[in-house]
mmCIF file of C-alpha atoms and ligand atoms in Angstrom:
data_model
loop_
_atom_site.group_PDB
_atom_site.id
_atom_site.type_symbol
_atom_site.label_atom_id
_atom_site.label_comp_id
_atom_site.label_asym_id
_atom_site.label_seq_id
_atom_site.Cartn_x
_atom_site.Cartn_y
_atom_site.Cartn_z
ATOM 1 C CA MET A 121 -10.270 -1.511 -19.235
ATOM 2 C CA ALA A 122 -7.289 -1.359 -16.932
ATOM 3 C CA GLY A 123 -6.766 -4.333 -14.646
ATOM 4 C CA VAL A 124 -6.464 -3.267 -11.043
ATOM 5 C CA LEU A 125 -4.973 -5.118 -8.109
ATOM 6 C CA ILE A 126 -5.281 -3.738 -4.615
ATOM 7 C CA THR A 127 -3.801 -5.384 -1.565
ATOM 8 C CA GLY A 128 -4.092 -4.991 2.181
ATOM 9 C CA PHE A 129 -2.415 -6.881 4.982
ATOM 10 C CA GLY A 130 -3.634 -9.183 7.727
ATOM 11 C CA PRO A 131 -2.802 -8.723 11.412
ATOM 12 C CA PHE A 132 0.774 -8.659 12.686
ATOM 13 C CA PRO A 133 2.443 -8.519 16.102
ATOM 14 C CA GLY A 134 1.233 -5.290 17.755
ATOM 15 C CA ALA A 135 -1.751 -4.923 15.381
ATOM 16 C CA PRO A 136 -4.410 -7.579 16.096
ATOM 17 C CA VAL A 137 -6.816 -5.954 13.628
ATOM 18 C CA ASN A 138 -5.532 -4.553 10.364
ATOM 19 C CA PRO A 139 -7.913 -1.906 8.957
ATOM 20 C CA THR A 140 -6.535 -2.427 5.452
ATOM 21 C CA GLU A 141 -8.465 -5.730 5.240
ATOM 22 C CA ALA A 142 -11.815 -3.945 5.416
ATOM 23 C CA LEU A 143 -10.444 -1.059 3.377
ATOM 24 C CA VAL A 144 -9.501 -3.099 0.300
ATOM 25 C CA ALA A 145 -12.805 -5.012 0.432
ATOM 26 C CA GLY A 146 -14.713 -1.721 0.616
ATOM 27 C CA LEU A 147 -12.659 -0.160 -2.171
ATOM 28 C CA ALA A 148 -13.272 -3.133 -4.445
ATOM 29 C CA ARG A 149 -17.026 -2.924 -3.769
ATOM 30 C CA ARG A 150 -17.074 0.782 -4.552
ATOM 31 C CA ALA A 151 -15.045 0.351 -7.720
ATOM 32 C CA THR A 152 -17.200 -2.557 -8.929
ATOM 33 C CA ALA A 153 -20.313 -0.447 -8.413
ATOM 34 C CA ARG A 154 -18.728 2.086 -10.795
ATOM 35 C CA GLY A 155 -17.939 -0.559 -13.399
ATOM 36 C CA ILE A 156 -14.218 -0.845 -12.597
ATOM 37 C CA SER A 157 -13.105 -4.377 -12.024
ATOM 38 C CA VAL A 158 -10.742 -4.633 -9.102
ATOM 39 C CA ARG A 159 -9.087 -7.642 -7.597
ATOM 40 C CA ALA A 160 -8.678 -7.141 -3.849
ATOM 41 C CA GLU A 161 -6.389 -9.418 -1.862
ATOM 42 C CA VAL A 162 -5.265 -9.510 1.727
ATOM 43 C CA LEU A 163 -1.642 -10.549 2.044
ATOM 44 C CA ALA A 164 -0.531 -12.311 5.191
ATOM 45 C CA THR A 165 1.966 -10.098 7.014
ATOM 46 C CA GLU A 166 4.635 -12.712 6.386
ATOM 47 C CA TYR A 167 7.860 -12.694 4.412
ATOM 48 C CA ALA A 168 6.766 -15.951 2.794
ATOM 49 C CA ALA A 169 3.719 -14.156 1.363
ATOM 50 C CA ALA A 170 5.920 -11.425 -0.084
ATOM 51 C CA GLU A 171 8.095 -14.082 -1.700
ATOM 52 C CA THR A 172 5.367 -16.352 -3.079
ATOM 53 C CA ALA A 173 1.785 -15.009 -2.883
ATOM 54 C CA LEU A 174 2.673 -11.540 -4.199
ATOM 55 C CA PRO A 175 4.630 -12.608 -7.307
ATOM 56 C CA ALA A 176 1.982 -15.241 -8.062
ATOM 57 C CA LEU A 177 -0.749 -12.606 -7.840
ATOM 58 C CA LEU A 178 1.133 -10.191 -10.078
ATOM 59 C CA ALA A 179 1.810 -12.906 -12.625
ATOM 60 C CA ALA A 180 -1.798 -14.120 -12.605
ATOM 61 C CA THR A 181 -3.414 -10.676 -12.859
ATOM 62 C CA ASP A 182 -0.780 -8.704 -14.831
ATOM 63 C CA PRO A 183 -2.430 -5.500 -13.604
ATOM 64 C CA ASP A 184 -2.072 -2.012 -15.075
ATOM 65 C CA VAL A 185 -2.557 -0.529 -11.627
ATOM 66 C CA VAL A 186 -1.368 -1.926 -8.298
ATOM 67 C CA LEU A 187 -2.169 -0.176 -5.052
ATOM 68 C CA HIS A 188 -0.887 -1.617 -1.815
ATOM 69 C CA PHE A 189 -2.295 -0.515 1.527
ATOM 70 C CA GLY A 190 -0.695 -1.087 4.920
ATOM 71 C CA LEU A 191 -1.310 0.056 8.474
ATOM 72 C CA SER A 192 1.059 2.460 10.163
ATOM 73 C CA THR A 193 0.281 2.475 13.867
ATOM 74 C CA ARG A 194 2.174 5.775 14.181
ATOM 75 C CA ALA A 195 0.555 7.613 11.267
ATOM 76 C CA ARG A 196 -2.226 10.136 11.875
ATOM 77 C CA THR A 197 -2.896 10.826 8.196
ATOM 78 C CA LEU A 198 -2.659 8.896 4.948
ATOM 79 C CA ARG A 199 0.999 8.521 4.011
ATOM 80 C CA ILE A 200 1.769 8.062 0.362
ATOM 81 C CA GLU A 201 5.079 6.327 -0.062
ATOM 82 C CA ARG A 202 7.447 7.621 -2.716
ATOM 83 C CA ARG A 203 9.838 4.696 -2.680
ATOM 84 C CA ALA A 204 10.836 1.378 -1.161
ATOM 85 C CA ARG A 205 14.280 0.908 0.298
ATOM 86 C CA ASN A 206 16.477 -2.136 -0.036
ATOM 87 C CA ARG A 207 16.567 -2.986 3.622
ATOM 88 C CA ALA A 208 14.809 -5.327 6.030
ATOM 89 C CA ALA A 209 14.546 -5.526 9.807
ATOM 90 C CA ILE A 210 16.258 -8.760 10.747
ATOM 91 C CA GLY A 211 15.105 -8.572 14.369
ATOM 92 C CA ARG A 212 11.357 -8.109 13.947
ATOM 93 C CA PRO A 213 9.214 -11.229 13.564
ATOM 94 C CA ASP A 214 6.403 -11.374 11.014
ATOM 95 C CA ALA A 215 2.924 -12.738 11.771
ATOM 96 C CA ALA A 216 4.264 -16.300 11.514
ATOM 97 C CA GLY A 217 7.254 -15.577 13.751
ATOM 98 C CA ALA A 218 9.739 -15.576 10.858
ATOM 99 C CA MET A 219 12.449 -12.974 10.344
ATOM 100 C CA PRO A 220 14.499 -12.222 7.240
ATOM 101 C CA ASP A 221 18.011 -13.688 7.084
ATOM 102 C CA LEU A 222 19.502 -10.630 5.453
ATOM 103 C CA ALA A 223 19.286 -6.911 6.166
ATOM 104 C CA THR A 224 18.811 -6.262 2.452
ATOM 105 C CA ILE A 225 15.816 -7.385 0.421
ATOM 106 C CA GLU A 226 17.651 -7.909 -2.854
ATOM 107 C CA PRO A 227 21.416 -8.266 -2.445
ATOM 108 C CA GLY A 228 23.008 -6.137 -5.168
ATOM 109 C CA GLY A 229 19.648 -4.530 -5.988
ATOM 110 C CA PRO A 230 19.145 -0.757 -6.113
ATOM 111 C CA ALA A 231 19.135 1.046 -2.752
ATOM 112 C CA ASN A 232 15.732 2.564 -3.567
ATOM 113 C CA ARG A 233 12.950 1.789 -5.990
ATOM 114 C CA SER A 234 10.570 4.643 -6.764
ATOM 115 C CA VAL A 235 6.836 4.204 -7.076
ATOM 116 C CA THR A 236 5.201 4.935 -10.419
ATOM 117 C CA LEU A 237 2.012 6.338 -8.856
ATOM 118 C CA PRO A 238 2.061 10.137 -9.361
ATOM 119 C CA VAL A 239 2.337 10.998 -5.667
ATOM 120 C CA ALA A 240 2.029 14.785 -6.044
ATOM 121 C CA ARG A 241 -1.148 14.393 -8.051
ATOM 122 C CA ALA A 242 -2.607 12.019 -5.463
ATOM 123 C CA LEU A 243 -1.790 14.482 -2.669
ATOM 124 C CA ALA A 244 -3.393 17.332 -4.601
ATOM 125 C CA ALA A 245 -6.537 15.289 -5.252
ATOM 126 C CA LEU A 246 -6.794 14.374 -1.566
ATOM 127 C CA ALA A 247 -6.288 17.994 -0.522
ATOM 128 C CA ARG A 248 -9.131 19.045 -2.830
ATOM 129 C CA VAL A 249 -11.556 16.844 -0.895
ATOM 130 C CA GLY A 250 -10.119 17.818 2.489
ATOM 131 C CA LEU A 251 -8.484 14.515 3.390
ATOM 132 C CA ALA A 252 -5.262 14.642 5.387
ATOM 133 C CA ALA A 253 -2.284 13.108 3.612
ATOM 134 C CA ALA A 254 1.474 13.492 3.417
ATOM 135 C CA PRO A 255 4.233 12.107 1.216
ATOM 136 C CA SER A 256 6.751 9.730 2.752
ATOM 137 C CA LEU A 257 10.267 8.718 1.769
ATOM 138 C CA ASP A 258 10.432 5.959 4.323
ATOM 139 C CA ALA A 259 8.049 2.998 4.206
ATOM 140 C CA GLY A 260 9.826 1.460 7.199
ATOM 141 C CA ASP A 261 11.850 -1.731 7.246
ATOM 142 C CA TYR A 262 9.088 -4.269 7.762
ATOM 143 C CA LEU A 263 6.617 -6.041 5.463
ATOM 144 C CA CYS A 264 5.157 -2.933 3.842
ATOM 145 C CA ASN A 265 8.496 -1.730 2.560
ATOM 146 C CA TYR A 266 9.406 -5.317 1.649
ATOM 147 C CA VAL A 267 6.257 -5.905 -0.387
ATOM 148 C CA LEU A 268 6.611 -2.553 -2.126
ATOM 149 C CA TYR A 269 10.228 -3.258 -3.053
ATOM 150 C CA ARG A 270 9.320 -6.677 -4.437
ATOM 151 C CA SER A 271 6.287 -5.323 -6.257
ATOM 152 C CA LEU A 272 8.322 -2.546 -7.897
ATOM 153 C CA ALA A 273 11.068 -5.003 -8.849
ATOM 154 C CA ALA A 274 8.501 -7.316 -10.437
ATOM 155 C CA SER A 275 6.975 -4.360 -12.304
ATOM 156 C CA ALA A 276 10.229 -2.816 -13.555
ATOM 157 C CA GLY A 277 10.175 -2.213 -17.302
ATOM 158 C CA ARG A 278 6.386 -2.541 -17.483
ATOM 159 C CA ARG A 279 3.834 0.158 -17.966
ATOM 160 C CA ARG A 280 2.323 -0.341 -14.577
ATOM 161 C CA ILE A 281 1.258 2.188 -11.975
ATOM 162 C CA VAL A 282 2.407 0.926 -8.569
ATOM 163 C CA GLY A 283 1.775 2.769 -5.338
ATOM 164 C CA PHE A 284 1.750 2.226 -1.603
ATOM 165 C CA VAL A 285 -0.400 3.980 0.969
ATOM 166 C CA HIS A 286 0.133 3.708 4.691
ATOM 167 C CA VAL A 287 -3.079 4.373 6.590
ATOM 168 C CA PRO A 288 -3.523 5.349 10.227
ATOM 169 C CA ALA A 289 -5.552 3.221 12.626
ATOM 170 C CA PRO A 290 -9.039 4.651 12.059
ATOM 171 C CA VAL A 291 -10.735 6.507 14.866
ATOM 172 C CA GLU A 292 -14.451 6.068 15.550
ATOM 173 C CA ARG A 293 -16.392 8.986 14.152
ATOM 174 C CA HIS A 294 -17.697 10.261 17.467
ATOM 175 C CA ARG A 295 -14.160 10.281 18.851
ATOM 176 C CA LEU A 296 -12.609 12.185 15.981
ATOM 177 C CA ALA A 297 -10.167 14.492 17.668
ATOM 178 C CA GLY A 298 -8.750 17.212 15.493
ATOM 179 C CA PRO A 299 -8.576 17.482 11.734
ATOM 180 C CA ALA A 300 -5.812 14.907 11.313
ATOM 181 C CA ALA A 301 -7.684 11.942 12.805
ATOM 182 C CA MET A 302 -9.385 9.738 10.241
ATOM 183 C CA SER A 303 -12.398 7.423 10.363
ATOM 184 C CA ALA A 304 -12.762 4.172 8.420
ATOM 185 C CA ASP A 305 -14.993 6.099 5.979
ATOM 186 C CA ASP A 306 -12.240 8.661 5.485
ATOM 187 C CA LEU A 307 -9.792 5.868 4.658
ATOM 188 C CA LEU A 308 -12.232 4.492 2.111
ATOM 189 C CA ALA A 309 -12.825 7.909 0.559
ATOM 190 C CA GLY A 310 -9.082 8.550 0.423
ATOM 191 C CA GLY A 311 -8.346 5.165 -1.100
ATOM 192 C CA ALA A 312 -10.962 5.803 -3.789
ATOM 193 C CA VAL A 313 -9.409 9.189 -4.642
ATOM 194 C CA ILE A 314 -5.939 7.644 -4.941
ATOM 195 C CA LEU A 315 -7.301 4.813 -7.076
ATOM 196 C CA ASP A 316 -8.864 7.359 -9.433
ATOM 197 C CA VAL A 317 -5.536 9.175 -9.758
ATOM 198 C CA ALA A 318 -3.784 5.861 -10.473
ATOM 199 C CA LEU A 319 -6.372 4.918 -13.106
ATOM 200 C CA ALA A 320 -6.081 8.306 -14.790
ATOM 201 C CA ALA A 321 -2.280 7.963 -14.875
ATOM 202 C CA SER A 322 -2.551 4.484 -16.335
ATOM 203 C CA ARG A 323 -4.948 5.693 -19.027
ATOM 204 C CA ALA A 324 -2.651 8.585 -19.852
ATOM 205 C CA GLY A 325 0.176 6.090 -20.249
ATOM 206 C CA LEU A 326 2.352 7.614 -17.564
HETATM 207 N N1 PCA B 1283 1.809 -2.628 8.209
HETATM 208 C C1 PCA B 1283 3.139 -3.158 8.400
HETATM 209 C C2 PCA B 1283 3.136 -4.505 7.745
HETATM 210 C C3 PCA B 1283 1.704 -4.828 7.474
HETATM 211 C C4 PCA B 1283 0.986 -3.580 7.704
HETATM 212 O O1 PCA B 1283 -0.224 -3.408 7.496
HETATM 213 C C5 PCA B 1283 4.241 -2.232 7.894
HETATM 214 O O2 PCA B 1283 4.059 -1.000 7.943
HETATM 215 O O3 PCA B 1283 5.291 -2.708 7.457
#
């Protein structure tokens, strides 16, 4: 049975509630009910967590599948990231008030690191169930991109499916305005679909 690690993030400046906390807890519950054992963790939105908590988690769990979830306050649909970029915003404080010293994450490291989650397959699976999603080549320059870059670097050379999904702030069901707005239930359903695609890819040895 494939080991699965899913992560969300805690609050950060401008986002007092991070919906990915509830999302990863809900996803883990759903997966467990289906006999899939999932470790769900909420990472502090802090560079220190990306440097210490994340590598410790990866080392302790050695997962076959890693799915990271983060909030994008600007997104209106699920955004499946294709890559992390080797850059960091030196002027934007994390949840502890810290900022990176350097504008690159890994000096001398590759400019981009590609995810191993089959993004096109995940998008197709989401489309089949009518959930709005789009691919993204830009995970930003804050903690989400940072964690993805570090996670991909730590997973290089391993057979590990690693993906990152940016989710929109969920809208309450009765306020759903237009097909692109998503409720917390939609996020959960979408996360479960993407997890299934990741598990299938891991089983197929991709
Ligand atoms: N979103 C932020 C960091 C944590 C989160 O949930 C981002 O997009 O970088």
